[in-house]
Amino acid sequence: MAFDSLAEFLAMGGHAPYVWSAWGVTALLLLAIVWHARAEQRQLLKGLKRRARRENRARRVANDA
Amino acid sequence: MWAFIHKLGSPKWFYTISAKLQPWFWAAAVLLLVVGSLWGLAFAPADYQQGNSFRIIYVHVPAAFLAQSIFIAMAVSGLVFMVWKIKVADMAAAVMAPLGAAMTFVALFSGAVWGVPTWGTWWMWDARLTSMLILLFLYLGVIALRGAFTSRDSASRAASVLAMVGVINIPIIKYSVDWWYTLHQPASFTLTSRPTMPTEMWLPLVIMVLGFYSFFIALTLMRTRSEILRREANKRWVQDLVNGQVVNVHAEEAR
Amino acid sequence: MHSSLHGASHSSSQASDATQQVLAVPLREHKGGLMIAVKATLVRDLTLLLRRRGEVLNPLVFFALVITLFPIAISPDPELLAVIAPGLLWVAALLAALLSLDSLFRSDYDDGSLEQLLLAPQPLAALSLAKVAVHWLLTGLPLALMAPILGIMLALPAGSYAVLALSLALGTASLSLIGAIGAALTVGLARGGVLLSLLVLPLYIPVLIFGAGAVQAAIFGDGVAAHLAILGALLAASLMLAPWAIAASLRISING
């Protein structure tokens, strides 16, 4: 372990703002990218399901008539 | 052999195969990134010259590697699309571009932040950072061009041509910028000249690079699947897939 | 190609009434060789561009205008200007070339003659190379010849004028070739102008580095041959590769 205590680890030998800002932005960006990808997929599936349900209902109405 | 390539090309086949592959790559990415980060941040020894600010390398270098590899991957899938007309290749290329731009931004941002303690300024016309900045403009060009066309087919082909032209120019730009930088060599310590790193510094870097690459593959698989759903929405197999899920919803309503 | 086009439309217009007569006259077999098509394209484009002589001057006026902005914006002091002159001259010439790119295919695209070019039996890459050569002759070369005059205004040190003109002549040829790829990609788009510069400027950077480097080397008195050799190599590479990319891009834009 290169640091003796958690406090020292967070302080990063005085370079804390640089290390943590670089790592923070990278982590945030990666998480945002993953979240966007999952949201995109959810949106697409929801849209497809809604359309399919609408088409099923229209077909059923046509069959009954 | 050709049957295999065309089978690979069918979105339906790719959709099912990628469903199986995807979790493995996600697991690998998470594992590698967590281990690499802890190792690089907490356990790797500090650099004798730069102290702990050197730990930014564990984010800067993988992002820079990935930024360049994604552009090459994009150009190759563009070529595959143009030559064999495999639509999935173009979907993958379309999906890779934003991640490539994001990685280039990460490399630039972390490089600039790293420069503050080492050079004392945010931006320094260092050879690597300058080439990375130009790569970002190339990415933005490809993304903007793909978005500029109304018909998707010409958008895909235009973006593929530009990606191929771009990938030929990347080494030319890289060497001319390197040459230009050595001509105007400022005296200060350069980010690029890396003394041979001891193994306990080097190993976490390899793990982080592998982690970034598996993240790239996992994300590309996932977003290509979304792109397949978006483009093949009116195909029968997509409707069956969706109906498969919608029908049982109806069963509950009917009850 | 020019004459064959004319011949075809002539005979079809009389097809209805004098069909027998047309059959009797054997159709003249045109020598459809590549060089003839390239020469025809060159002649056609040169005449077209020289008809609108005003437009040929636009890049030159823009070049002079941009150069005069900098002493006003920065400082008229000759020592300072001499330091930044090579870079300024090269960047201004590069931007002038970039602005003139849009007219490369735009007028042909609007009146449909670009499609005729695509339908020509001769390889499109050769015909587009002819078009780019005309564009270079009427923008790149004049910029290169005009640069030394503007160099005087920027107190460019002596001894670098010849190298300035030579490096610009060599460099603008590659700029025209690379820029034509972007112009071909964006010719079909309504507002392609800004997008064109976003696509093409990153690819201009190697040419700019060695072009401006050549002039600076001339000022400091050390060897210029290396820079000009690399500019030549860049030109050779783009001469070989760009026409195919231009042809592919034109087909994409037209069929798009």
XYZ file of C-alpha atoms in Angstrom:
576
model
C 0.000 0.000 0.000
C 1.654 3.266 -1.093
C -0.228 5.309 1.518
C -0.262 4.913 5.287
C -3.779 6.185 5.925
C -6.998 6.969 4.077
C -6.498 10.684 4.710
C -3.086 10.512 3.108
C -4.559 8.554 0.214
C -7.171 11.248 -0.360
C -4.542 13.975 -0.114
C -2.462 12.273 -2.847
C 0.670 13.975 -1.590
C -0.679 17.424 -2.380
C -1.778 16.475 -5.902
C -5.299 15.612 -4.803
C -7.179 18.160 -6.958
C -5.405 17.024 -10.122
C -5.631 13.277 -9.624
C -9.207 13.276 -8.381
C -10.484 15.727 -10.992
C -8.962 13.689 -13.837
C -10.239 10.388 -12.421
C -13.583 11.912 -11.447
C -14.333 13.285 -14.886
C -13.366 9.975 -16.498
C -15.515 7.917 -14.131
C -18.460 10.299 -14.538
C -18.165 10.223 -18.308
C -17.985 6.416 -18.446
C -21.008 6.095 -16.155
C -22.949 8.675 -18.156
C -22.157 6.783 -21.364
C -23.389 3.491 -19.881
C -26.521 5.133 -18.468
C -27.231 6.755 -21.880
C -26.807 3.433 -23.666
C -29.211 1.670 -21.291
C -31.743 4.521 -21.502
C -31.548 4.433 -25.295
C -32.278 0.713 -25.341
C -35.148 1.064 -22.859
C -36.665 3.886 -24.927
C -36.442 1.869 -28.143
C -38.012 -1.241 -26.661
C -40.785 0.790 -25.046
C -41.563 2.507 -28.366
C -41.595 -0.808 -30.232
C -43.865 -2.421 -27.651
C -46.270 0.525 -27.680
C -46.434 0.341 -31.489
C -46.922 -3.409 -31.441
C -49.707 -3.111 -28.869
C -51.403 -0.443 -30.994
C -51.176 -2.665 -34.087
C -52.505 -5.687 -32.186
C -55.466 -3.696 -30.915
C -56.182 -2.353 -34.438
C -55.998 -5.898 -35.849
C -58.334 -7.195 -33.134
C -60.858 -4.402 -33.825
C -60.666 -5.197 -37.544
C -61.294 -8.926 -36.849
C -64.293 -8.244 -34.613
C -65.899 -5.826 -37.105
C -16.411 -18.945 -45.880
C -18.722 -16.494 -47.593
C -21.783 -18.010 -45.996
C -20.274 -17.287 -42.610
C -19.575 -13.636 -43.478
C -23.092 -13.080 -44.709
C -24.511 -14.876 -41.706
C -22.396 -12.553 -39.557
C -23.909 -9.703 -41.485
C -27.528 -10.518 -40.724
C -28.736 -8.185 -37.971
C -30.983 -10.898 -36.505
C -28.051 -13.305 -36.062
C -25.849 -10.553 -34.641
C -28.634 -9.483 -32.259
C -28.847 -12.920 -30.687
C -25.080 -13.598 -30.626
C -24.263 -10.250 -29.038
C -26.830 -10.945 -26.300
C -24.661 -13.911 -25.218
C -21.287 -12.134 -25.579
C -22.250 -8.882 -23.953
C -22.402 -9.920 -20.250
C -18.934 -11.461 -20.431
C -17.396 -8.246 -21.687
C -19.262 -6.153 -19.138
C -18.031 -8.394 -16.342
C -14.450 -8.264 -17.649
C -14.609 -4.486 -18.004
C -15.894 -3.914 -14.461
C -13.430 -6.349 -12.940
C -10.398 -4.989 -14.812
C -11.305 -1.356 -14.206
C -11.879 -1.816 -10.488
C -8.697 -3.832 -9.971
C -6.658 -1.520 -12.208
C -7.939 1.599 -10.499
C -7.276 0.376 -6.977
C -3.857 -0.900 -7.946
C -2.909 2.240 -9.860
C -4.307 4.700 -7.326
C -3.435 3.071 -4.051
C -0.772 0.450 -4.461
C 1.521 1.592 -7.270
C 4.531 3.557 -5.948
C 4.607 7.313 -6.486
C 6.795 8.675 -9.266
C 10.112 9.978 -7.904
C 9.862 13.153 -10.011
C 6.151 13.943 -10.256
C 4.948 12.404 -7.011
C 1.352 11.169 -7.037
C 0.167 13.331 -9.930
C 1.622 10.660 -12.239
C -1.361 8.415 -11.249
C -3.339 10.291 -13.883
C -1.429 8.160 -16.407
C -3.725 5.228 -15.526
C -6.606 7.151 -17.067
C -4.792 9.293 -19.650
C -2.952 6.547 -21.534
C -5.813 4.005 -21.816
C -8.141 6.764 -23.057
C -5.567 7.910 -25.617
C -4.973 4.342 -26.842
C -8.710 3.705 -27.100
C -9.310 7.010 -28.911
C -6.931 5.980 -31.686
C -8.028 2.343 -31.825
C -11.705 3.297 -32.077
C -10.985 5.496 -35.093
C -9.214 2.591 -36.776
C -12.048 0.214 -35.844
C -14.545 2.725 -37.238
C -12.635 2.972 -40.520
C -12.361 -0.829 -40.815
C -16.092 -1.338 -40.202
C -16.745 1.451 -42.712
C -14.635 -0.449 -45.238
C -16.450 -3.719 -44.470
C -19.759 -1.914 -44.966
C -18.695 -0.336 -48.261
C -17.159 -3.543 -49.688
C -19.439 -6.329 -48.428
C -22.534 -4.188 -47.789
C -22.854 -5.622 -44.258
C -25.302 -3.228 -42.537
C -24.294 -4.301 -39.039
C -20.757 -3.045 -39.737
C -22.109 0.427 -40.460
C -24.323 0.326 -37.384
C -21.239 -0.505 -35.314
C -19.265 2.325 -36.948
C -22.084 4.782 -36.269
C -22.200 3.689 -32.656
C -18.431 3.824 -32.066
C -17.920 7.454 -33.123
C -19.365 9.157 -30.024
C -17.425 6.883 -27.652
C -14.245 7.630 -29.624
C -14.865 11.355 -29.278
C -15.535 10.930 -25.551
C -12.305 8.990 -25.070
C -10.351 11.655 -26.966
C -11.877 14.290 -24.706
C -10.945 12.263 -21.628
C -7.369 11.925 -22.895
C -7.203 15.681 -23.557
C -8.758 16.667 -20.229
C -6.634 14.310 -18.141
C -3.531 15.354 -20.119
C -4.278 19.019 -19.440
C -4.974 18.390 -15.741
C -1.750 16.376 -15.526
C 0.085 19.287 -17.145
C -0.830 21.694 -14.337
C 1.513 20.216 -11.698
C 4.186 19.269 -14.257
C 4.242 22.286 -16.591
C 2.347 24.797 -14.499
C -0.239 25.493 -17.227
C -3.510 23.865 -18.374
C -2.662 23.750 -22.049
C 0.736 23.116 -23.527
C 1.280 22.526 -27.259
C 2.778 19.156 -26.471
C 3.046 16.848 -29.489
C 0.712 14.196 -28.079
C -1.921 16.639 -26.840
C -1.911 18.499 -30.162
C -2.353 15.276 -32.173
C -5.109 14.243 -29.755
C -6.851 17.606 -30.301
C -6.720 17.110 -34.075
C -8.091 13.581 -33.632
C -11.022 15.094 -31.730
C -11.752 17.367 -34.711
C -11.614 14.343 -37.020
C -14.174 12.566 -34.817
C -16.443 15.625 -34.765
C -16.140 15.808 -38.560
C -17.257 12.196 -39.011
C -20.139 12.617 -36.546
C -21.245 15.902 -38.138
C -21.060 14.452 -41.653
C -23.103 11.403 -40.680
C -25.727 13.696 -39.210
C -25.859 16.027 -42.212
C -27.449 13.617 -44.683
C -31.198 12.996 -44.827
C -31.034 9.561 -46.443
C -29.362 7.100 -44.065
C -27.667 5.076 -46.776
C -25.673 7.998 -48.180
C -24.944 9.172 -44.645
C -23.400 5.777 -43.875
C -21.360 5.704 -47.068
C -20.177 9.313 -46.693
C -19.143 8.708 -43.093
C -17.324 5.516 -44.105
C -15.376 7.345 -46.828
C -14.417 10.131 -44.423
C -13.409 7.622 -41.740
C -11.156 5.859 -44.243
C -9.647 9.140 -45.472
C -9.185 10.164 -41.839
C -7.479 6.946 -40.778
C -4.925 7.298 -43.604
C -4.166 10.817 -42.388
C -3.809 9.989 -38.680
C -0.200 8.715 -38.944
C 0.703 11.595 -41.290
C -0.734 14.119 -38.831
C 0.932 12.368 -35.901
C 4.403 12.409 -37.458
C 4.143 15.941 -38.798
C 2.997 17.203 -35.378
C 5.823 15.285 -33.675
C 8.318 16.781 -36.121
C 6.817 20.231 -35.617
C 7.061 19.807 -31.830
C 10.710 18.790 -31.880
C 11.387 21.895 -34.023
C 9.846 24.171 -31.396
C 11.046 22.072 -28.456
C 10.453 24.077 -25.261
C 13.006 23.227 -22.582
C 10.488 22.007 -20.013
C 9.779 18.359 -19.065
C 7.581 16.743 -21.681
C 4.638 14.571 -20.818
C 5.652 12.176 -23.533
C 9.158 11.124 -22.539
C 8.286 8.320 -20.136
C 11.286 6.861 -18.283
C 11.153 3.056 -18.410
C 8.452 2.319 -15.839
C 9.125 -0.264 -13.135
C 6.805 -3.265 -13.405
C 4.684 -2.393 -10.366
C 3.832 0.903 -12.142
C 3.446 -0.720 -15.532
C 1.188 -3.653 -14.643
C -1.798 -1.603 -13.444
C -1.509 0.385 -16.676
C -1.885 -2.800 -18.752
C -4.889 -3.826 -16.660
C -6.491 -0.403 -17.104
C -5.896 -0.521 -20.879
C -7.519 -3.978 -21.059
C -10.362 -2.701 -18.921
C -10.968 0.243 -21.242
C -10.909 -2.030 -24.299
C -13.404 -4.498 -22.851
C -15.590 -1.539 -21.879
C -15.421 -0.396 -25.503
C -16.406 -3.820 -26.846
C -19.241 -4.269 -24.347
C -20.650 -0.815 -25.006
C -20.372 -1.210 -28.775
C -22.217 -4.546 -28.622
C -24.981 -2.986 -26.533
C -25.409 0.155 -28.640
C -25.217 -1.801 -31.905
C -28.137 -3.878 -30.654
C -30.085 -0.671 -30.051
C -29.141 0.575 -33.506
C -30.367 -2.737 -34.971
C -33.717 -2.287 -33.219
C -33.907 1.291 -34.474
C -33.134 0.449 -38.099
C -34.875 -2.925 -38.387
C -38.003 -1.859 -36.456
C -40.439 -2.843 -39.196
C -38.773 -6.175 -39.930
C -40.779 -9.274 -39.093
C -38.274 -10.745 -36.640
C -38.231 -7.541 -34.592
C -42.025 -7.471 -34.435
C -42.102 -11.140 -33.398
C -39.485 -10.376 -30.780
C -41.528 -7.465 -29.468
C -44.820 -9.323 -29.840
C -43.291 -12.192 -27.930
C -43.100 -9.830 -25.010
C -46.321 -7.898 -25.741
C -48.536 -10.998 -26.098
C -47.937 -12.280 -22.626
C -48.689 -8.762 -21.384
C -52.088 -9.145 -23.004
C -52.614 -12.500 -21.348
C -52.466 -10.820 -17.951
C -54.859 -8.038 -19.059
C -57.374 -10.532 -20.411
C -57.410 -12.431 -17.105
C -17.146 14.055 -74.448
C -18.268 17.626 -74.999
C -18.977 17.122 -78.655
C -20.500 13.662 -78.183
C -23.011 15.146 -75.731
C -23.963 17.750 -78.256
C -24.310 15.132 -81.036
C -26.668 12.957 -79.018
C -29.137 15.721 -78.143
C -29.095 16.991 -81.748
C -30.136 13.677 -83.346
C -32.807 12.846 -80.734
C -34.573 16.182 -81.268
C -35.234 15.334 -84.936
C -36.002 11.702 -84.273
C -39.692 11.962 -84.960
C -39.878 13.411 -88.453
C -36.626 12.426 -90.223
C -35.890 8.962 -88.823
C -34.980 7.497 -92.213
C -32.536 10.312 -92.934
C -30.765 9.908 -89.569
C -30.276 6.207 -90.220
C -28.783 6.904 -93.615
C -26.092 9.195 -92.143
C -23.599 6.938 -90.231
C -23.066 8.302 -86.711
C -19.500 9.704 -86.482
C -17.502 7.407 -84.201
C -15.904 9.694 -81.583
C -12.436 8.792 -80.385
C -13.574 8.302 -76.754
C -10.091 8.042 -75.256
C -9.385 9.046 -71.627
C -7.076 11.913 -72.527
C -9.718 13.384 -74.795
C -12.275 13.298 -71.999
C -9.802 14.800 -69.514
C -8.840 17.524 -72.001
C -12.513 18.224 -72.710
C -13.229 18.575 -68.964
C -10.207 20.845 -68.513
C -11.234 23.074 -71.418
C -14.853 23.164 -70.296
C -14.048 24.075 -66.692
C -11.445 26.661 -67.678
C -13.863 28.403 -70.035
C -16.647 28.270 -67.449
C -14.487 29.724 -64.668
C -12.872 32.361 -66.879
C -16.324 33.523 -67.927
C -16.971 34.470 -64.315
C -13.591 36.225 -63.937
C -14.885 38.136 -60.942
C -15.243 34.927 -59.002
C -11.654 33.948 -59.724
C -10.483 37.121 -57.966
C -12.534 36.491 -54.811
C -10.000 34.197 -53.084
C -7.199 36.668 -53.893
C -9.123 39.623 -52.472
C -9.968 37.553 -49.396
C -6.277 36.653 -49.020
C -5.199 40.295 -49.176
C -7.996 41.357 -46.850
C -7.146 38.785 -44.168
C -3.471 39.772 -44.345
C -4.294 43.461 -43.815
C -6.386 42.603 -40.741
C -3.415 41.341 -38.758
C -1.196 44.440 -38.644
C -4.344 46.319 -37.570
C -5.314 43.717 -34.983
C -1.840 42.905 -33.638
C 0.647 45.718 -34.313
C 2.176 47.506 -37.302
C 5.640 47.052 -35.839
C 7.765 45.416 -38.603
C 9.911 43.348 -36.234
C 6.875 41.653 -34.731
C 5.192 41.222 -38.128
C 8.327 39.656 -39.578
C 8.191 36.938 -36.925
C 4.578 35.980 -37.613
C 4.557 36.685 -41.358
C 5.268 33.127 -42.661
C 2.539 31.575 -40.557
C 0.048 34.334 -41.328
C 0.637 34.116 -45.066
C 0.219 30.363 -45.051
C -2.907 30.330 -42.879
C -4.539 33.118 -44.921
C -3.736 31.315 -48.194
C -5.074 28.051 -46.742
C -8.348 29.693 -45.691
C -8.697 31.398 -49.088
C -8.251 28.018 -50.798
C -10.776 26.485 -48.406
C -13.396 29.128 -49.197
C -13.031 28.629 -52.930
C -13.601 24.858 -52.610
C -17.362 25.148 -52.445
C -17.560 26.424 -56.008
C -15.643 23.370 -57.228
C -18.686 21.108 -57.710
C -21.573 23.343 -56.652
C -22.454 24.859 -60.046
C -22.112 21.507 -61.845
C -24.270 19.859 -59.175
C -26.994 22.494 -59.540
C -27.306 22.292 -63.331
C -26.982 18.497 -63.416
C -23.769 18.305 -65.441
C -22.102 16.573 -62.485
C -24.425 13.611 -63.103
C -23.348 13.578 -66.748
C -19.770 13.399 -65.515
C -20.694 10.353 -63.440
C -22.298 8.699 -66.465
C -19.234 9.246 -68.637
C -17.515 5.972 -69.678
C -14.131 7.365 -68.660
C -13.037 6.766 -65.037
C -14.518 9.429 -62.757
C -11.265 9.673 -60.794
C -9.447 11.038 -63.857
C -12.218 13.517 -64.647
C -12.343 14.744 -61.041
C -8.547 15.093 -61.121
C -9.004 17.348 -64.156
C -11.575 19.435 -62.279
C -9.270 19.758 -59.261
C -6.374 20.730 -61.537
C -8.473 23.567 -62.957
C -9.413 24.633 -59.414
C -5.724 24.714 -58.462
C -4.768 26.629 -61.611
C -7.324 29.325 -60.871
C -6.996 29.583 -57.076
C -3.873 27.854 -55.740
C -1.418 29.219 -58.265
C -2.674 32.841 -58.157
C -2.504 32.729 -54.339
C 1.074 31.515 -54.530
C 2.050 34.225 -57.014
C 0.355 36.935 -54.968
C 1.808 35.889 -51.616
C 5.239 37.593 -52.028
C 3.534 40.959 -52.569
C 1.649 40.538 -49.314
C 4.905 39.302 -47.786
C 6.376 42.734 -48.377
C 3.446 44.274 -46.501
C 4.188 41.988 -43.559
C 7.906 42.856 -43.615
C 8.767 39.256 -44.456
C 12.572 38.990 -44.186
C 14.419 38.903 -47.521
C 15.449 35.596 -49.078
C 12.224 33.769 -48.239
C 9.975 35.186 -50.977
C 10.879 32.583 -53.581
C 10.437 29.772 -51.065
C 7.108 31.274 -49.966
C 5.757 31.227 -53.516
C 7.168 27.769 -54.230
C 5.900 26.182 -51.018
C 2.465 27.757 -51.543
C 2.279 26.546 -55.133
C 3.210 23.022 -54.035
C 1.055 23.107 -50.892
C -2.124 24.529 -52.444
C -2.091 21.633 -54.923
C -2.401 19.155 -52.034
C -4.920 21.465 -50.365
C -7.072 21.444 -53.511
C -6.920 17.651 -53.738
C -7.748 16.995 -50.080
C -10.325 19.785 -50.044
C -12.023 18.344 -53.134
C -12.791 15.195 -51.123
C -14.644 17.306 -48.564
C -16.309 19.364 -51.305
C -17.501 16.168 -53.013
C -18.864 14.820 -49.738
C -20.794 17.986 -48.919
C -21.888 19.067 -52.422
C -25.297 17.462 -51.978
C -25.995 19.215 -48.703
C -27.834 22.527 -48.572
C -25.676 24.132 -45.880
C -22.476 22.222 -46.490
C -20.099 25.221 -46.139
C -19.206 25.094 -42.442
C -19.262 21.296 -42.434
C -16.789 21.308 -45.329
C -14.229 23.258 -43.282
C -14.779 21.032 -40.242
C -14.043 17.957 -42.354
C -11.093 19.319 -44.271
C -9.111 21.585 -41.903
C -7.737 18.759 -39.724
C -6.430 17.110 -42.888
C -4.736 20.377 -43.929
C -2.521 20.490 -40.864
C 0.440 18.444 -42.177
C 0.605 20.613 -45.321
C 0.443 23.758 -43.167
C 3.204 22.512 -40.858
C 5.669 21.811 -43.640
C 4.631 24.795 -45.744
C 5.059 27.362 -42.979
C 8.121 25.424 -41.813
C 9.719 25.818 -45.232
C 9.340 29.599 -45.161
C 10.637 29.828 -41.609
C 13.613 27.671 -42.549
C 14.335 29.997 -45.458
C 14.296 32.965 -43.076
C 16.709 31.304 -40.642
C 18.854 30.363 -43.611
C 19.000 26.626 -42.979
C 18.021 23.953 -45.511
C 14.692 24.316 -47.309
C 15.037 21.236 -49.500
C 13.750 18.891 -46.783
C 10.522 20.817 -46.266
C 9.824 21.161 -49.981
C 10.597 17.453 -50.448
C 8.002 16.534 -47.834
C 5.494 18.936 -49.395
C 6.200 17.148 -52.682
C 5.684 13.783 -51.021
C 2.358 14.936 -49.553
C 1.355 16.121 -53.016
C 2.366 12.805 -54.581
C 0.361 10.898 -51.989
C -2.736 13.018 -52.417
C -2.403 12.911 -56.210
C -2.466 9.125 -55.996
C -5.174 8.633 -53.380
C -7.465 11.674 -53.483
C -9.048 11.168 -56.950
C -10.487 7.773 -55.916
C -11.903 9.267 -52.728
C -13.332 12.200 -54.710
C -14.952 9.814 -57.212
C -16.474 7.704 -54.421
C -17.709 10.811 -52.602
C -19.268 12.241 -55.768
C -21.146 8.997 -56.362
C -22.402 9.100 -52.778
C -23.509 12.723 -53.002
C -25.274 12.289 -56.339
C -27.041 9.036 -55.510
C -27.793 10.222 -51.973
